[in-house]
Amino acid sequence: MQSNDLHEINKLKLHRLIFFSDAVLAIIITLLVIELHLPDLADSSSATEMFEKLLYMVPNFGAFLICFLTITQAWVGLNTLFSAVVKYDNTLGLLNAFSLLPICLLPFVASLIGNYFDNPASFIFLSGVSFASSIAQSFVNRHLFKNKMLSPLVDHKYFEKLMKTAIVFPIVSLLIGLTAYLSTLLSFSLFMLAILYSMWILHKMKLTSD
């Protein structure tokens, strides 16, 4: 088989990997929305009762928001990473699938937090999902770096520095989860800040040069 044919097959496999990741994340977001149930009204024409029930659902909307942003962060990160990948092997496919596994639990996390916002265990579970996702992604990154599967345009020293820095995120996730024993609202706020900060870093990140 000629090198051009191998290149096209490799390119096709990468596209299928990206499509699979996008599809999984899209389904997870859809399941998040399903967790938002309509309020049960005694009087269907009462605006006052409607607003009261919607106010009661604030934890549910908060849980939806934090999980939605987590998925968005994951999608932006994967999109940035795979834009720099030029090789494929089955190990990458498996590692990527396992990195998506913790994220698949986010609809359950949203339901947990929405219904038990004042329970510290809800945020401990969120921190566990975030921790597992970060660790799984680190294996993907290490595999790409070790097997030289990144574009020659990537600054490999910069990428190696990113991998070393990224080890902080799972530790921070666990620490933020533990703050729920002090205040679940504090834990929620810190998670939001951590996610927004991570998204800001991703916004500035550029792995390949033009």
mmCIF file of N, CA and C in Angstrom, residues 119-209:
data_model
loop_
_atom_site.group_PDB
_atom_site.id
_atom_site.type_symbol
_atom_site.label_atom_id
_atom_site.label_comp_id
_atom_site.label_asym_id
_atom_site.label_seq_id
_atom_site.Cartn_x
_atom_site.Cartn_y
_atom_site.Cartn_z
ATOM 1 N N ASN A 119 -26.235 18.494 50.174
ATOM 2 C CA ASN A 119 -25.506 17.309 50.617
ATOM 3 C C ASN A 119 -24.072 17.357 50.067
ATOM 4 N N PRO A 120 -23.059 17.407 50.953
ATOM 5 C CA PRO A 120 -21.660 17.478 50.487
ATOM 6 C C PRO A 120 -21.267 16.345 49.554
ATOM 7 N N ALA A 121 -21.911 15.179 49.718
ATOM 8 C CA ALA A 121 -21.560 14.013 48.895
ATOM 9 C C ALA A 121 -21.815 14.277 47.412
ATOM 10 N N SER A 122 -22.795 15.145 47.103
ATOM 11 C CA SER A 122 -23.084 15.474 45.702
ATOM 12 C C SER A 122 -21.871 16.102 45.034
ATOM 13 N N PHE A 123 -21.212 17.002 45.762
ATOM 14 C CA PHE A 123 -20.056 17.699 45.189
ATOM 15 C C PHE A 123 -18.788 16.862 45.279
ATOM 16 N N ILE A 124 -18.737 15.968 46.258
ATOM 17 C CA ILE A 124 -17.629 15.008 46.304
ATOM 18 C C ILE A 124 -17.686 14.111 45.074
ATOM 19 N N PHE A 125 -18.904 13.705 44.697
ATOM 20 C CA PHE A 125 -19.069 12.869 43.500
ATOM 21 C C PHE A 125 -18.652 13.640 42.254
ATOM 22 N N LEU A 126 -19.034 14.923 42.167
ATOM 23 C CA LEU A 126 -18.622 15.773 41.042
ATOM 24 C C LEU A 126 -17.106 15.870 40.972
ATOM 25 N N SER A 127 -16.472 16.045 42.129
ATOM 26 C CA SER A 127 -15.005 16.155 42.146
ATOM 27 C C SER A 127 -14.366 14.834 41.710
ATOM 28 N N GLY A 128 -15.001 13.709 42.066
ATOM 29 C CA GLY A 128 -14.484 12.413 41.634
ATOM 30 C C GLY A 128 -14.566 12.242 40.133
ATOM 31 N N VAL A 129 -15.674 12.687 39.534
ATOM 32 C CA VAL A 129 -15.831 12.627 38.075
ATOM 33 C C VAL A 129 -14.792 13.519 37.398
ATOM 34 N N SER A 130 -14.615 14.725 37.934
ATOM 35 C CA SER A 130 -13.634 15.657 37.378
ATOM 36 C C SER A 130 -12.217 15.102 37.508
ATOM 37 N N PHE A 131 -11.929 14.492 38.653
ATOM 38 C CA PHE A 131 -10.609 13.889 38.888
ATOM 39 C C PHE A 131 -10.347 12.766 37.887
ATOM 40 N N ALA A 132 -11.321 11.864 37.738
ATOM 41 C CA ALA A 132 -11.158 10.728 36.828
ATOM 42 C C ALA A 132 -11.002 11.183 35.385
ATOM 43 N N SER A 133 -11.770 12.213 34.997
ATOM 44 C CA SER A 133 -11.684 12.737 33.634
ATOM 45 C C SER A 133 -10.306 13.339 33.352
ATOM 46 N N SER A 134 -9.781 14.089 34.322
ATOM 47 C CA SER A 134 -8.462 14.713 34.160
ATOM 48 C C SER A 134 -7.352 13.678 34.055
ATOM 49 N N ILE A 135 -7.429 12.649 34.899
ATOM 50 C CA ILE A 135 -6.416 11.592 34.883
ATOM 51 C C ILE A 135 -6.465 10.825 33.561
ATOM 52 N N ALA A 136 -7.687 10.498 33.117
ATOM 53 C CA ALA A 136 -7.836 9.755 31.855
ATOM 54 C C ALA A 136 -7.300 10.573 30.682
ATOM 55 N N GLN A 137 -7.562 11.873 30.686
ATOM 56 C CA GLN A 137 -7.074 12.731 29.610
ATOM 57 C C GLN A 137 -5.552 12.829 29.629
ATOM 58 N N SER A 138 -4.963 12.759 30.817
ATOM 59 C CA SER A 138 -3.501 12.821 30.908
ATOM 60 C C SER A 138 -2.856 11.616 30.233
ATOM 61 N N PHE A 139 -3.528 10.458 30.279
ATOM 62 C CA PHE A 139 -3.016 9.267 29.590
ATOM 63 C C PHE A 139 -3.071 9.452 28.071
ATOM 64 N N VAL A 140 -4.149 10.109 27.595
ATOM 65 C CA VAL A 140 -4.252 10.409 26.166
ATOM 66 C C VAL A 140 -3.106 11.324 25.741
ATOM 67 N N ASN A 141 -2.894 12.384 26.501
ATOM 68 C CA ASN A 141 -1.843 13.349 26.172
ATOM 69 C C ASN A 141 -0.458 12.698 26.173
ATOM 70 N N ARG A 142 -0.229 11.878 27.190
ATOM 71 C CA ARG A 142 1.081 11.221 27.298
ATOM 72 C C ARG A 142 1.319 10.255 26.132
ATOM 73 N N HIS A 143 0.268 9.545 25.741
ATOM 74 C CA HIS A 143 0.390 8.609 24.616
ATOM 75 C C HIS A 143 0.725 9.360 23.329
ATOM 76 N N LEU A 144 0.051 10.480 23.108
ATOM 77 C CA LEU A 144 0.308 11.286 21.908
ATOM 78 C C LEU A 144 1.738 11.811 21.889
ATOM 79 N N PHE A 145 2.196 12.265 23.046
ATOM 80 C CA PHE A 145 3.545 12.843 23.134
ATOM 81 C C PHE A 145 4.616 11.769 23.004
ATOM 82 N N LYS A 146 4.431 10.664 23.728
ATOM 83 C CA LYS A 146 5.434 9.601 23.749
ATOM 84 C C LYS A 146 5.600 8.949 22.382
ATOM 85 N N ASN A 147 4.508 8.811 21.639
ATOM 86 C CA ASN A 147 4.555 8.108 20.353
ATOM 87 C C ASN A 147 4.655 9.058 19.156
ATOM 88 N N LYS A 148 4.944 10.324 19.449
ATOM 89 C CA LYS A 148 5.192 11.330 18.409
ATOM 90 C C LYS A 148 4.046 11.383 17.388
ATOM 91 N N MET A 149 2.823 11.523 17.920
ATOM 92 C CA MET A 149 1.632 11.535 17.080
ATOM 93 C C MET A 149 1.108 12.949 16.832
ATOM 94 N N LEU A 150 1.869 13.940 17.305
ATOM 95 C CA LEU A 150 1.484 15.340 17.134
ATOM 96 C C LEU A 150 2.146 15.939 15.908
ATOM 97 N N SER A 151 1.522 16.951 15.383
ATOM 98 C CA SER A 151 2.053 17.638 14.211
ATOM 99 C C SER A 151 3.448 18.205 14.491
ATOM 100 N N PRO A 152 4.325 18.226 13.487
ATOM 101 C CA PRO A 152 5.650 18.856 13.649
ATOM 102 C C PRO A 152 5.544 20.350 13.971
ATOM 103 N N LEU A 153 4.392 20.935 13.694
ATOM 104 C CA LEU A 153 4.179 22.353 13.974
ATOM 105 C C LEU A 153 3.969 22.626 15.459
ATOM 106 N N VAL A 154 3.736 21.562 16.242
ATOM 107 C CA VAL A 154 3.510 21.724 17.680
ATOM 108 C C VAL A 154 4.840 21.972 18.389
ATOM 109 N N ASP A 155 4.831 22.926 19.301
ATOM 110 C CA ASP A 155 5.983 23.167 20.152
ATOM 111 C C ASP A 155 5.975 22.088 21.238
ATOM 112 N N HIS A 156 6.802 21.073 21.078
ATOM 113 C CA HIS A 156 6.758 19.918 21.965
ATOM 114 C C HIS A 156 7.173 20.255 23.402
ATOM 115 N N LYS A 157 8.053 21.213 23.555
ATOM 116 C CA LYS A 157 8.429 21.637 24.905
ATOM 117 C C LYS A 157 7.243 22.302 25.601
ATOM 118 N N TYR A 158 6.489 23.075 24.838
ATOM 119 C CA TYR A 158 5.294 23.726 25.366
ATOM 120 C C TYR A 158 4.249 22.681 25.748
ATOM 121 N N PHE A 159 4.079 21.658 24.903
ATOM 122 C CA PHE A 159 3.107 20.608 25.174
ATOM 123 C C PHE A 159 3.513 19.806 26.415
ATOM 124 N N GLU A 160 4.810 19.532 26.538
ATOM 125 C CA GLU A 160 5.294 18.804 27.714
ATOM 126 C C GLU A 160 5.061 19.619 28.983
ATOM 127 N N LYS A 161 5.241 20.918 28.898
ATOM 128 C CA LYS A 161 4.989 21.800 30.039
ATOM 129 C C LYS A 161 3.506 21.782 30.404
ATOM 130 N N LEU A 162 2.639 21.756 29.399
ATOM 131 C CA LEU A 162 1.196 21.687 29.645
ATOM 132 C C LEU A 162 0.821 20.402 30.371
ATOM 133 N N MET A 163 1.440 19.293 29.977
ATOM 134 C CA MET A 163 1.154 18.012 30.621
ATOM 135 C C MET A 163 1.550 18.037 32.093
ATOM 136 N N LYS A 164 2.682 18.653 32.395
ATOM 137 C CA LYS A 164 3.134 18.731 33.790
ATOM 138 C C LYS A 164 2.227 19.650 34.604
ATOM 139 N N THR A 165 1.791 20.743 33.976
ATOM 140 C CA THR A 165 0.917 21.693 34.670
ATOM 141 C C THR A 165 -0.459 21.095 34.917
ATOM 142 N N ALA A 166 -0.926 20.265 33.976
ATOM 143 C CA ALA A 166 -2.285 19.712 34.048
ATOM 144 C C ALA A 166 -2.493 18.805 35.242
ATOM 145 N N ILE A 167 -1.417 18.294 35.847
ATOM 146 C CA ILE A 167 -1.553 17.416 37.000
ATOM 147 C C ILE A 167 -2.160 18.156 38.182
ATOM 148 N N VAL A 168 -2.118 19.482 38.141
ATOM 149 C CA VAL A 168 -2.686 20.291 39.225
ATOM 150 C C VAL A 168 -4.211 20.192 39.241
ATOM 151 N N PHE A 169 -4.841 20.078 38.072
ATOM 152 C CA PHE A 169 -6.300 20.146 37.972
ATOM 153 C C PHE A 169 -7.023 19.027 38.724
ATOM 154 N N PRO A 170 -6.607 17.750 38.618
ATOM 155 C CA PRO A 170 -7.311 16.738 39.407
ATOM 156 C C PRO A 170 -7.172 16.941 40.905
ATOM 157 N N ILE A 171 -6.013 17.443 41.342
ATOM 158 C CA ILE A 171 -5.811 17.711 42.770
ATOM 159 C C ILE A 171 -6.730 18.836 43.218
ATOM 160 N N VAL A 172 -6.810 19.881 42.408
ATOM 161 C CA VAL A 172 -7.699 21.009 42.726
ATOM 162 C C VAL A 172 -9.151 20.549 42.779
ATOM 163 N N SER A 173 -9.537 19.670 41.869
ATOM 164 C CA SER A 173 -10.914 19.151 41.853
ATOM 165 C C SER A 173 -11.267 18.476 43.172
ATOM 166 N N LEU A 174 -10.353 17.652 43.670
ATOM 167 C CA LEU A 174 -10.610 16.958 44.935
ATOM 168 C C LEU A 174 -10.696 17.943 46.096
ATOM 169 N N LEU A 175 -9.811 18.929 46.111
ATOM 170 C CA LEU A 175 -9.820 19.925 47.190
ATOM 171 C C LEU A 175 -11.109 20.739 47.177
ATOM 172 N N ILE A 176 -11.560 21.119 45.983
ATOM 173 C CA ILE A 176 -12.806 21.879 45.877
ATOM 174 C C ILE A 176 -13.982 21.028 46.348
ATOM 175 N N GLY A 177 -13.961 19.739 46.000
ATOM 176 C CA GLY A 177 -15.022 18.847 46.458
ATOM 177 C C GLY A 177 -15.081 18.774 47.974
ATOM 178 N N LEU A 178 -13.936 18.754 48.614
ATOM 179 C CA LEU A 178 -13.883 18.662 50.071
ATOM 180 C C LEU A 178 -14.419 19.922 50.755
ATOM 181 N N THR A 179 -14.350 21.069 50.063
ATOM 182 C CA THR A 179 -14.884 22.296 50.653
ATOM 183 C C THR A 179 -16.399 22.225 50.836
ATOM 184 N N ALA A 180 -17.051 21.255 50.199
ATOM 185 C CA ALA A 180 -18.504 21.095 50.364
ATOM 186 C C ALA A 180 -18.861 20.782 51.809
ATOM 187 N N TYR A 181 -17.905 20.216 52.573
ATOM 188 C CA TYR A 181 -18.175 19.943 53.985
ATOM 189 C C TYR A 181 -18.245 21.247 54.786
ATOM 190 N N LEU A 182 -17.646 22.303 54.254
ATOM 191 C CA LEU A 182 -17.776 23.621 54.868
ATOM 192 C C LEU A 182 -19.042 24.322 54.374
ATOM 193 N N SER A 183 -19.227 24.284 53.038
ATOM 194 C CA SER A 183 -20.395 24.905 52.419
ATOM 195 C C SER A 183 -20.551 24.366 51.004
ATOM 196 N N THR A 184 -21.711 23.831 50.697
ATOM 197 C CA THR A 184 -21.940 23.328 49.341
ATOM 198 C C THR A 184 -21.999 24.481 48.340
ATOM 199 N N LEU A 185 -22.496 25.624 48.799
ATOM 200 C CA LEU A 185 -22.536 26.797 47.921
ATOM 201 C C LEU A 185 -21.125 27.256 47.584
ATOM 202 N N LEU A 186 -20.221 27.198 48.563
ATOM 203 C CA LEU A 186 -18.822 27.546 48.330
ATOM 204 C C LEU A 186 -18.198 26.585 47.329
ATOM 205 N N SER A 187 -18.458 25.300 47.501
ATOM 206 C CA SER A 187 -17.921 24.294 46.579
ATOM 207 C C SER A 187 -18.446 24.529 45.168
ATOM 208 N N PHE A 188 -19.733 24.807 45.051
ATOM 209 C CA PHE A 188 -20.329 25.088 43.738
ATOM 210 C C PHE A 188 -19.657 26.298 43.093
ATOM 211 N N SER A 189 -19.466 27.359 43.872
ATOM 212 C CA SER A 189 -18.862 28.588 43.348
ATOM 213 C C SER A 189 -17.421 28.361 42.909
ATOM 214 N N LEU A 190 -16.670 27.581 43.695
ATOM 215 C CA LEU A 190 -15.272 27.303 43.351
ATOM 216 C C LEU A 190 -15.172 26.429 42.102
ATOM 217 N N PHE A 191 -16.085 25.477 41.973
ATOM 218 C CA PHE A 191 -16.113 24.656 40.759
ATOM 219 C C PHE A 191 -16.370 25.527 39.534
ATOM 220 N N MET A 192 -17.312 26.457 39.658
ATOM 221 C CA MET A 192 -17.630 27.351 38.549
ATOM 222 C C MET A 192 -16.411 28.184 38.168
ATOM 223 N N LEU A 193 -15.729 28.731 39.164
ATOM 224 C CA LEU A 193 -14.545 29.546 38.904
ATOM 225 C C LEU A 193 -13.437 28.720 38.254
ATOM 226 N N ALA A 194 -13.244 27.497 38.730
ATOM 227 C CA ALA A 194 -12.200 26.624 38.182
ATOM 228 C C ALA A 194 -12.487 26.272 36.724
ATOM 229 N N ILE A 195 -13.761 25.994 36.420
ATOM 230 C CA ILE A 195 -14.137 25.648 35.049
ATOM 231 C C ILE A 195 -13.964 26.844 34.128
ATOM 232 N N LEU A 196 -14.406 28.022 34.581
ATOM 233 C CA LEU A 196 -14.284 29.227 33.761
ATOM 234 C C LEU A 196 -12.813 29.592 33.532
ATOM 235 N N TYR A 197 -11.996 29.393 34.577
ATOM 236 C CA TYR A 197 -10.559 29.672 34.435
ATOM 237 C C TYR A 197 -9.931 28.702 33.441
ATOM 238 N N SER A 198 -10.313 27.434 33.515
ATOM 239 C CA SER A 198 -9.789 26.432 32.584
ATOM 240 C C SER A 198 -10.207 26.759 31.152
ATOM 241 N N MET A 199 -11.449 27.226 30.977
ATOM 242 C CA MET A 199 -11.919 27.591 29.641
ATOM 243 C C MET A 199 -11.175 28.813 29.116
ATOM 244 N N TRP A 200 -10.831 29.723 30.013
ATOM 245 C CA TRP A 200 -10.054 30.904 29.613
ATOM 246 C C TRP A 200 -8.661 30.479 29.133
ATOM 247 N N ILE A 201 -8.053 29.518 29.838
ATOM 248 C CA ILE A 201 -6.744 28.999 29.424
ATOM 249 C C ILE A 201 -6.851 28.339 28.051
ATOM 250 N N LEU A 202 -7.908 27.541 27.857
ATOM 251 C CA LEU A 202 -8.113 26.892 26.562
ATOM 252 C C LEU A 202 -8.324 27.916 25.454
ATOM 253 N N HIS A 203 -8.991 29.016 25.785
ATOM 254 C CA HIS A 203 -9.223 30.076 24.801
ATOM 255 C C HIS A 203 -7.901 30.670 24.325
ATOM 256 N N LYS A 204 -6.937 30.763 25.229
ATOM 257 C CA LYS A 204 -5.628 31.338 24.883
ATOM 258 C C LYS A 204 -4.673 30.323 24.278
ATOM 259 N N MET A 205 -4.978 29.036 24.435
ATOM 260 C CA MET A 205 -4.053 27.983 24.015
ATOM 261 C C MET A 205 -4.011 27.840 22.505
ATOM 262 N N LYS A 206 -2.809 27.683 21.967
ATOM 263 C CA LYS A 206 -2.619 27.460 20.559
ATOM 264 C C LYS A 206 -1.456 26.497 20.382
ATOM 265 N N LEU A 207 -1.769 25.252 20.019
ATOM 266 C CA LEU A 207 -0.734 24.210 19.960
ATOM 267 C C LEU A 207 0.078 24.271 18.679
ATOM 268 N N THR A 208 -0.541 24.698 17.584
ATOM 269 C CA THR A 208 0.174 24.714 16.323
ATOM 270 C C THR A 208 0.314 26.151 15.817
ATOM 271 N N SER A 209 1.379 26.393 15.082
ATOM 272 C CA SER A 209 1.590 27.708 14.477
ATOM 273 C C SER A 209 0.990 27.733 13.077
#
